[in-house]
PDB file of C-alpha atoms in Angstrom:
ATOM      1  CA  ALA G  24       0.000   0.000   0.000  1.00 80.00           C
ATOM      2  CA  GLN G  25       1.121   3.526  -0.691  1.00 87.00           C
ATOM      3  CA  SER G  26       2.153   5.625   2.266  1.00 92.00           C
ATOM      4  CA  VAL G  27       4.024   8.769   3.171  1.00 96.00           C
ATOM      5  CA  ALA G  28       5.722   9.749   6.397  1.00 97.00           C
ATOM      6  CA  GLN G  29       6.406  13.219   7.691  1.00 97.00           C
ATOM      7  CA  PRO G  30       8.898  12.663  10.498  1.00 96.00           C
ATOM      8  CA  GLU G  31       8.614  16.122  12.048  1.00 97.00           C
ATOM      9  CA  ASP G  32       5.489  17.317  13.803  1.00 96.00           C
ATOM     10  CA  GLN G  33       6.774  20.879  13.729  1.00 98.00           C
ATOM     11  CA  VAL G  34       9.538  22.852  12.041  1.00 98.00           C
ATOM     12  CA  ASN G  35      10.663  26.224  13.362  1.00 98.00           C
ATOM     13  CA  VAL G  36      12.665  28.626  11.233  1.00 98.00           C
ATOM     14  CA  ALA G  37      13.588  32.286  11.355  1.00 98.00           C
ATOM     15  CA  GLU G  38      12.270  34.613   8.678  1.00 98.00           C
ATOM     16  CA  GLY G  39      14.717  34.898   5.798  1.00 98.00           C
ATOM     17  CA  ASN G  40      16.335  31.545   6.498  1.00 98.00           C
ATOM     18  CA  PRO G  41      15.912  28.521   4.231  1.00 98.00           C
ATOM     19  CA  LEU G  42      13.338  25.965   5.230  1.00 98.00           C
ATOM     20  CA  THR G  43      12.938  22.241   4.660  1.00 98.00           C
ATOM     21  CA  VAL G  44       9.907  20.110   5.468  1.00 98.00           C
ATOM     22  CA  LYS G  45      10.664  16.413   5.168  1.00 98.00           C
ATOM     23  CA  CYS G  46       8.658  13.654   3.534  1.00 98.00           C
ATOM     24  CA  THR G  47       9.489  10.043   2.740  1.00 98.00           C
ATOM     25  CA  TYR G  48       7.316   7.735   0.722  1.00 96.00           C
ATOM     26  CA  SER G  49       6.624   4.075   0.098  1.00 94.00           C
ATOM     27  CA  VAL G  50       5.022   3.082  -3.191  1.00 89.00           C
ATOM     28  CA  SER G  51       4.797   0.242  -5.629  1.00 85.00           C
ATOM     29  CA  GLY G  52       5.604   1.522  -9.048  1.00 84.00           C
ATOM     30  CA  ASN G  53       6.301   5.095 -10.050  1.00 85.00           C
ATOM     31  CA  PRO G  54       5.428   7.656  -7.380  1.00 89.00           C
ATOM     32  CA  TYR G  55       3.061  10.553  -7.984  1.00 91.00           C
ATOM     33  CA  LEU G  56       3.866  12.927  -5.107  1.00 94.00           C
ATOM     34  CA  PHE G  57       2.218  16.129  -3.939  1.00 95.00           C
ATOM     35  CA  TRP G  58       2.562  18.884  -1.394  1.00 97.00           C
ATOM     36  CA  TYR G  59      -0.441  20.761  -0.034  1.00 96.00           C
ATOM     37  CA  VAL G  60      -0.657  23.603   2.485  1.00 96.00           C
ATOM     38  CA  GLN G  61      -3.470  24.270   4.937  1.00 95.00           C
ATOM     39  CA  TYR G  62      -3.988  27.573   6.728  1.00 92.00           C
ATOM     40  CA  PRO G  63      -6.047  27.652   9.955  1.00 86.00           C
ATOM     41  CA  ASN G  64      -9.691  26.755   9.415  1.00 78.00           C
ATOM     42  CA  ARG G  65      -9.168  26.521   5.667  1.00 82.00           C
ATOM     43  CA  GLY G  66      -9.105  23.799   3.040  1.00 86.00           C
ATOM     44  CA  LEU G  67      -6.009  22.436   1.352  1.00 92.00           C
ATOM     45  CA  GLN G  68      -4.159  24.402  -1.293  1.00 93.00           C
ATOM     46  CA  PHE G  69      -2.022  22.666  -3.901  1.00 93.00           C
ATOM     47  CA  LEU G  70       1.655  23.675  -3.879  1.00 95.00           C
ATOM     48  CA  LEU G  71       3.416  21.347  -6.301  1.00 95.00           C
ATOM     49  CA  LYS G  72       3.649  17.827  -7.664  1.00 93.00           C
ATOM     50  CA  TYR G  73       6.186  15.359  -8.977  1.00 93.00           C
ATOM     51  CA  ILE G  74       5.138  13.024 -11.746  1.00 88.00           C
ATOM     52  CA  THR G  75       8.253  12.460 -13.784  1.00 83.00           C
ATOM     53  CA  GLY G  76      11.192  14.394 -15.140  1.00 85.00           C
ATOM     54  CA  ASP G  77      13.414  16.804 -13.251  1.00 89.00           C
ATOM     55  CA  ASN G  78      14.055  15.891  -9.653  1.00 93.00           C
ATOM     56  CA  LEU G  79      13.663  19.529  -8.585  1.00 96.00           C
ATOM     57  CA  VAL G  80      10.068  20.633  -8.884  1.00 95.00           C
ATOM     58  CA  LYS G  81       9.047  24.265  -8.600  1.00 95.00           C
ATOM     59  CA  GLY G  82       5.668  25.251  -7.259  1.00 94.00           C
ATOM     60  CA  SER G  83       3.561  28.063  -5.887  1.00 92.00           C
ATOM     61  CA  TYR G  84       4.697  30.855  -3.527  1.00 93.00           C
ATOM     62  CA  GLY G  85       8.401  30.178  -4.156  1.00 96.00           C
ATOM     63  CA  PHE G  86       8.316  26.618  -2.863  1.00 97.00           C
ATOM     64  CA  GLU G  87      10.185  23.773  -4.495  1.00 97.00           C
ATOM     65  CA  ALA G  88      10.632  20.107  -3.737  1.00 98.00           C
ATOM     66  CA  GLU G  89      13.437  17.687  -4.367  1.00 96.00           C
ATOM     67  CA  PHE G  90      12.601  14.162  -5.430  1.00 96.00           C
ATOM     68  CA  ASN G  91      15.207  11.582  -4.431  1.00 96.00           C
ATOM     69  CA  LYS G  92      14.464   8.084  -5.630  1.00 94.00           C
ATOM     70  CA  SER G  93      17.319   6.365  -3.827  1.00 94.00           C
ATOM     71  CA  GLN G  94      16.279   7.862  -0.491  1.00 96.00           C
ATOM     72  CA  THR G  95      12.538   7.671  -1.298  1.00 96.00           C
ATOM     73  CA  SER G  96      12.186  11.266  -0.211  1.00 97.00           C
ATOM     74  CA  PHE G  97      10.329  14.311  -1.454  1.00 98.00           C
ATOM     75  CA  HIS G  98      11.366  17.196   0.778  1.00 98.00           C
ATOM     76  CA  LEU G  99       9.731  20.602   0.492  1.00 98.00           C
ATOM     77  CA  LYS G 100      12.094  23.559   0.421  1.00 98.00           C
ATOM     78  CA  LYS G 101      12.116  27.325   0.207  1.00 98.00           C
ATOM     79  CA  PRO G 102      15.286  29.467   0.015  1.00 97.00           C
ATOM     80  CA  SER G 103      13.957  32.279   2.216  1.00 97.00           C
ATOM     81  CA  ALA G 104      11.070  31.762   4.617  1.00 98.00           C
ATOM     82  CA  LEU G 105       8.335  34.327   5.227  1.00 97.00           C
ATOM     83  CA  VAL G 106       6.199  34.703   8.346  1.00 97.00           C
ATOM     84  CA  SER G 107       3.192  34.203   6.089  1.00 95.00           C
ATOM     85  CA  ASP G 108       4.488  30.702   5.224  1.00 97.00           C
ATOM     86  CA  SER G 109       3.474  29.570   8.716  1.00 97.00           C
ATOM     87  CA  ALA G 110       0.881  26.847   8.166  1.00 97.00           C
ATOM     88  CA  LEU G 111       0.286  23.100   8.154  1.00 97.00           C
ATOM     89  CA  TYR G 112       1.957  21.228   5.305  1.00 98.00           C
ATOM     90  CA  PHE G 113       0.916  17.850   3.972  1.00 97.00           C
ATOM     91  CA  CYS G 114       2.812  15.471   1.757  1.00 97.00           C
ATOM     92  CA  ALA G 115       0.691  13.042  -0.258  1.00 95.00           C
ATOM     93  CA  VAL G 116       1.079  10.188  -2.704  1.00 93.00           C
ATOM     94  CA  ARG G 117      -1.415   9.058  -5.276  1.00 89.00           C
ATOM     95  CA  ASP G 118      -2.815   5.585  -4.800  1.00 80.00           C
ATOM     96  CA  SER G 119      -1.433   3.211  -7.412  1.00 73.00           C
ATOM     97  CA  LEU G 120      -4.812   1.679  -8.226  1.00 74.00           C
ATOM     98  CA  HIS G 121      -7.236   4.493  -7.669  1.00 72.00           C
ATOM     99  CA  ARG G 122      -7.024   7.788  -9.461  1.00 69.00           C
ATOM    100  CA  ASP G 123      -7.773  10.846  -7.351  1.00 75.00           C
ATOM    101  CA  LYS G 124      -7.253   8.925  -4.135  1.00 86.00           C
ATOM    102  CA  LEU G 125      -4.463  10.653  -2.298  1.00 91.00           C
ATOM    103  CA  VAL G 126      -2.819   9.161   0.769  1.00 93.00           C
ATOM    104  CA  PHE G 127      -1.708  11.963   3.073  1.00 95.00           C
ATOM    105  CA  GLY G 128       0.922  12.171   5.738  1.00 96.00           C
ATOM    106  CA  ALA G 129       0.050  13.389   9.212  1.00 96.00           C
ATOM    107  CA  GLY G 130       1.233  16.893   8.434  1.00 97.00           C
ATOM    108  CA  THR G 131       4.018  19.183   9.631  1.00 98.00           C
ATOM    109  CA  ILE G 132       3.398  22.532  11.293  1.00 97.00           C
ATOM    110  CA  LEU G 133       5.765  25.188   9.977  1.00 98.00           C
ATOM    111  CA  ARG G 134       6.362  28.200  12.216  1.00 98.00           C
ATOM    112  CA  VAL G 135       8.346  31.092  10.811  1.00 98.00           C
ATOM    113  CA  LYS G 136       9.365  33.673  13.392  1.00 97.00           C
ATOM    114  CA  SER G 137      10.321  37.252  12.625  1.00 94.00           C
TER     115      SER G 137
ATOM    116  CA  ASP U  28     -13.783  31.027 -12.150  1.00 60.00           C
ATOM    117  CA  ALA U  29     -15.579  29.519  -9.179  1.00 71.00           C
ATOM    118  CA  GLY U  30     -13.530  27.155  -7.101  1.00 91.00           C
ATOM    119  CA  VAL U  31     -14.852  24.277  -5.011  1.00 95.00           C
ATOM    120  CA  THR U  32     -17.633  25.421  -2.695  1.00 96.00           C
ATOM    121  CA  GLN U  33     -18.924  23.566   0.339  1.00 97.00           C
ATOM    122  CA  SER U  34     -21.843  24.089   2.692  1.00 97.00           C
ATOM    123  CA  PRO U  35     -22.432  24.440   5.520  1.00 97.00           C
ATOM    124  CA  THR U  36     -19.109  25.682   6.876  1.00 95.00           C
ATOM    125  CA  HIS U  37     -19.870  24.644  10.436  1.00 96.00           C
ATOM    126  CA  LEU U  38     -22.541  22.516  12.057  1.00 96.00           C
ATOM    127  CA  ILE U  39     -23.237  20.838  15.357  1.00 98.00           C
ATOM    128  CA  LYS U  40     -25.166  17.596  15.715  1.00 98.00           C
ATOM    129  CA  THR U  41     -25.854  15.125  18.496  1.00 98.00           C
ATOM    130  CA  ARG U  42     -25.076  11.434  18.539  1.00 98.00           C
ATOM    131  CA  GLY U  43     -27.463   9.346  16.499  1.00 98.00           C
ATOM    132  CA  GLN U  44     -28.518  12.173  14.221  1.00 98.00           C
ATOM    133  CA  GLN U  45     -27.956  12.340  10.484  1.00 98.00           C
ATOM    134  CA  VAL U  46     -26.089  15.016   8.520  1.00 98.00           C
ATOM    135  CA  THR U  47     -25.856  16.064   4.873  1.00 98.00           C
ATOM    136  CA  LEU U  48     -22.934  18.049   3.514  1.00 98.00           C
ATOM    137  CA  ARG U  49     -22.884  19.631   0.086  1.00 98.00           C
ATOM    138  CA  CYS U  50     -20.227  20.369  -2.503  1.00 98.00           C
ATOM    139  CA  SER U  51     -20.069  22.100  -5.862  1.00 97.00           C
ATOM    140  CA  PRO U  52     -16.966  21.258  -7.885  1.00 96.00           C
ATOM    141  CA  LYS U  53     -14.692  23.689  -9.613  1.00 94.00           C
ATOM    142  CA  SER U  54     -16.017  24.894 -12.957  1.00 93.00           C
ATOM    143  CA  GLY U  55     -15.143  22.376 -15.672  1.00 91.00           C
ATOM    144  CA  HIS U  56     -14.640  19.475 -13.269  1.00 92.00           C
ATOM    145  CA  ASP U  57     -16.842  16.394 -13.268  1.00 93.00           C
ATOM    146  CA  THR U  58     -15.454  14.271 -10.440  1.00 94.00           C
ATOM    147  CA  VAL U  59     -15.906  14.788  -6.715  1.00 96.00           C
ATOM    148  CA  SER U  60     -14.020  13.101  -3.891  1.00 95.00           C
ATOM    149  CA  TRP U  61     -14.694  13.406  -0.179  1.00 97.00           C
ATOM    150  CA  TYR U  62     -12.106  13.323   2.583  1.00 97.00           C
ATOM    151  CA  GLN U  63     -12.378  13.295   6.364  1.00 97.00           C
ATOM    152  CA  GLN U  64      -9.769  15.199   8.354  1.00 95.00           C
ATOM    153  CA  ALA U  65      -9.858  14.470  12.063  1.00 95.00           C
ATOM    154  CA  LEU U  66      -8.142  16.896  14.409  1.00 91.00           C
ATOM    155  CA  GLY U  67      -4.364  16.610  14.174  1.00 88.00           C
ATOM    156  CA  GLN U  68      -4.429  14.159  11.289  1.00 92.00           C
ATOM    157  CA  GLY U  69      -4.093  14.196   7.546  1.00 93.00           C
ATOM    158  CA  PRO U  70      -7.173  13.868   5.349  1.00 95.00           C
ATOM    159  CA  GLN U  71      -8.486  10.350   4.737  1.00 96.00           C
ATOM    160  CA  PHE U  72     -10.277   9.324   1.554  1.00 95.00           C
ATOM    161  CA  ILE U  73     -13.953   8.482   1.972  1.00 97.00           C
ATOM    162  CA  PHE U  74     -15.190   7.988  -1.609  1.00 95.00           C
ATOM    163  CA  GLN U  75     -15.287   9.396  -5.107  1.00 94.00           C
ATOM    164  CA  TYR U  76     -18.173  10.102  -7.482  1.00 96.00           C
ATOM    165  CA  TYR U  77     -18.187  10.337 -11.245  1.00 94.00           C
ATOM    166  CA  GLU U  78     -21.157  10.149 -13.592  1.00 95.00           C
ATOM    167  CA  GLU U  79     -23.431   9.967 -10.560  1.00 95.00           C
ATOM    168  CA  GLU U  80     -21.882   6.709  -9.404  1.00 96.00           C
ATOM    169  CA  GLU U  81     -19.558   5.867  -6.543  1.00 95.00           C
ATOM    170  CA  ARG U  82     -16.312   4.851  -8.232  1.00 93.00           C
ATOM    171  CA  GLN U  83     -13.923   4.307  -5.362  1.00 90.00           C
ATOM    172  CA  ARG U  84     -14.371   3.914  -1.638  1.00 93.00           C
ATOM    173  CA  GLY U  85     -12.023   4.163   1.291  1.00 92.00           C
ATOM    174  CA  ASN U  86     -12.222   2.313   4.575  1.00 93.00           C
ATOM    175  CA  PHE U  87     -15.387   3.914   5.920  1.00 97.00           C
ATOM    176  CA  PRO U  88     -18.561   2.197   7.141  1.00 97.00           C
ATOM    177  CA  ASP U  89     -21.842   2.148   5.270  1.00 96.00           C
ATOM    178  CA  ARG U  90     -23.107   4.944   7.504  1.00 98.00           C
ATOM    179  CA  PHE U  91     -21.226   7.168   5.095  1.00 98.00           C
ATOM    180  CA  SER U  92     -23.006   7.510   1.786  1.00 97.00           C
ATOM    181  CA  GLY U  93     -23.053   9.968  -1.036  1.00 97.00           C
ATOM    182  CA  HIS U  94     -24.690  11.166  -4.143  1.00 97.00           C
ATOM    183  CA  GLN U  95     -23.739  13.061  -7.253  1.00 98.00           C
ATOM    184  CA  PHE U  96     -26.195  15.099  -9.265  1.00 97.00           C
ATOM    185  CA  PRO U  97     -26.330  15.703 -13.037  1.00 97.00           C
ATOM    186  CA  ASN U  98     -24.722  19.126 -12.530  1.00 96.00           C
ATOM    187  CA  TYR U  99     -21.732  17.333 -10.901  1.00 97.00           C
ATOM    188  CA  SER U 100     -22.448  18.646  -7.421  1.00 97.00           C
ATOM    189  CA  SER U 101     -22.343  16.122  -4.623  1.00 98.00           C
ATOM    190  CA  GLU U 102     -23.651  15.348  -1.170  1.00 98.00           C
ATOM    191  CA  LEU U 103     -22.105  13.417   1.677  1.00 98.00           C
ATOM    192  CA  ASN U 104     -24.531  11.819   4.128  1.00 98.00           C
ATOM    193  CA  VAL U 105     -23.586  10.384   7.484  1.00 98.00           C
ATOM    194  CA  ASN U 106     -26.172   8.435   9.478  1.00 97.00           C
ATOM    195  CA  ALA U 107     -26.222   7.474  13.142  1.00 98.00           C
ATOM    196  CA  LEU U 108     -23.552   9.986  14.030  1.00 98.00           C
ATOM    197  CA  LEU U 109     -20.871   9.020  16.514  1.00 98.00           C
ATOM    198  CA  LEU U 110     -18.638  11.288  18.542  1.00 97.00           C
ATOM    199  CA  GLY U 111     -15.734  10.067  16.411  1.00 97.00           C
ATOM    200  CA  ASP U 112     -17.343  11.499  13.297  1.00 98.00           C
ATOM    201  CA  SER U 113     -16.389  14.976  14.486  1.00 98.00           C
ATOM    202  CA  ALA U 114     -13.994  16.250  11.834  1.00 97.00           C
ATOM    203  CA  LEU U 115     -13.422  18.611   8.952  1.00 95.00           C
ATOM    204  CA  TYR U 116     -14.994  17.152   5.814  1.00 97.00           C
ATOM    205  CA  LEU U 117     -13.249  18.194   2.639  1.00 96.00           C
ATOM    206  CA  CYS U 118     -14.568  17.993  -0.876  1.00 97.00           C
ATOM    207  CA  ALA U 119     -12.122  17.811  -3.762  1.00 95.00           C
ATOM    208  CA  SER U 120     -12.832  18.086  -7.455  1.00 94.00           C
ATOM    209  CA  SER U 121     -11.002  16.961 -10.569  1.00 91.00           C
ATOM    210  CA  LEU U 122     -11.534  16.049 -14.202  1.00 88.00           C
ATOM    211  CA  TRP U 123     -12.062  12.365 -14.831  1.00 86.00           C
ATOM    212  CA  GLY U 124      -9.403  10.917 -17.078  1.00 76.00           C
ATOM    213  CA  GLY U 125      -7.437  14.114 -17.173  1.00 68.00           C
ATOM    214  CA  GLY U 126      -4.431  15.401 -15.378  1.00 63.00           C
ATOM    215  CA  THR U 127      -2.112  13.679 -12.991  1.00 65.00           C
ATOM    216  CA  GLY U 128      -4.029  13.503  -9.765  1.00 68.00           C
ATOM    217  CA  GLU U 129      -3.951  17.106  -8.660  1.00 81.00           C
ATOM    218  CA  LEU U 130      -7.059  17.812  -6.629  1.00 90.00           C
ATOM    219  CA  PHE U 131      -8.737  21.120  -5.893  1.00 92.00           C
ATOM    220  CA  PHE U 132     -10.146  21.301  -2.377  1.00 94.00           C
ATOM    221  CA  GLY U 133     -12.942  23.313  -0.860  1.00 95.00           C
ATOM    222  CA  GLU U 134     -12.668  25.047   2.490  1.00 94.00           C
ATOM    223  CA  GLY U 135     -14.425  22.197   4.247  1.00 95.00           C
ATOM    224  CA  SER U 136     -17.397  21.619   6.495  1.00 96.00           C
ATOM    225  CA  ARG U 137     -16.544  21.328  10.172  1.00 96.00           C
ATOM    226  CA  LEU U 138     -18.839  18.847  11.904  1.00 98.00           C
ATOM    227  CA  THR U 139     -19.030  18.653  15.678  1.00 98.00           C
ATOM    228  CA  VAL U 140     -20.923  15.737  17.204  1.00 98.00           C
ATOM    229  CA  LEU U 141     -21.974  16.166  20.834  1.00 97.00           C
TER     230      LEU U 141
END
């Protein structure tokens, strides 16, 4: 079965510093990987996805993610964090058998302090 | 371009009651999926509707049922509510057969069961 793990419940970073939110995955076959962000009392917003191709994927709001097949990781990164980036981030993998069924990690809270 | 809309945004029910949640997909989309997000957890897939039929189902009991209408909108019904059904219910829309699994989410309906 497909699964993702987000090993950190919370990540703290100072404004202007680079940030990384970690995600590892377990899939059978080629992985379809996603990052979503959730602000308080809001739905999920799509940030970026990896399907195939370049291992560095660029997404919304200056975020990017690095796909590493050998380490089965898909870490979310941003070169310079903003206070407004503070939110809950979810990594997800598409189910191998069922289109549109995403399997989500437990989420990582990102806190950016000024 | 209207995004995914859900109603109601908040509701409170008591154990044993029934609830209906509604969703209108993003313009141009024909497929609706429902997810349950319990407090502190990632969203979990409930089921998916396309062409007014349930196409995929997650690990949820039969108390959870749904419907899709000819205009692609959808309802989620939960019968015999339990305290554990308290959660944020997210609707996601997509285009059947198109794209690579990216879902567009609504803001959710927060259900509290007392």
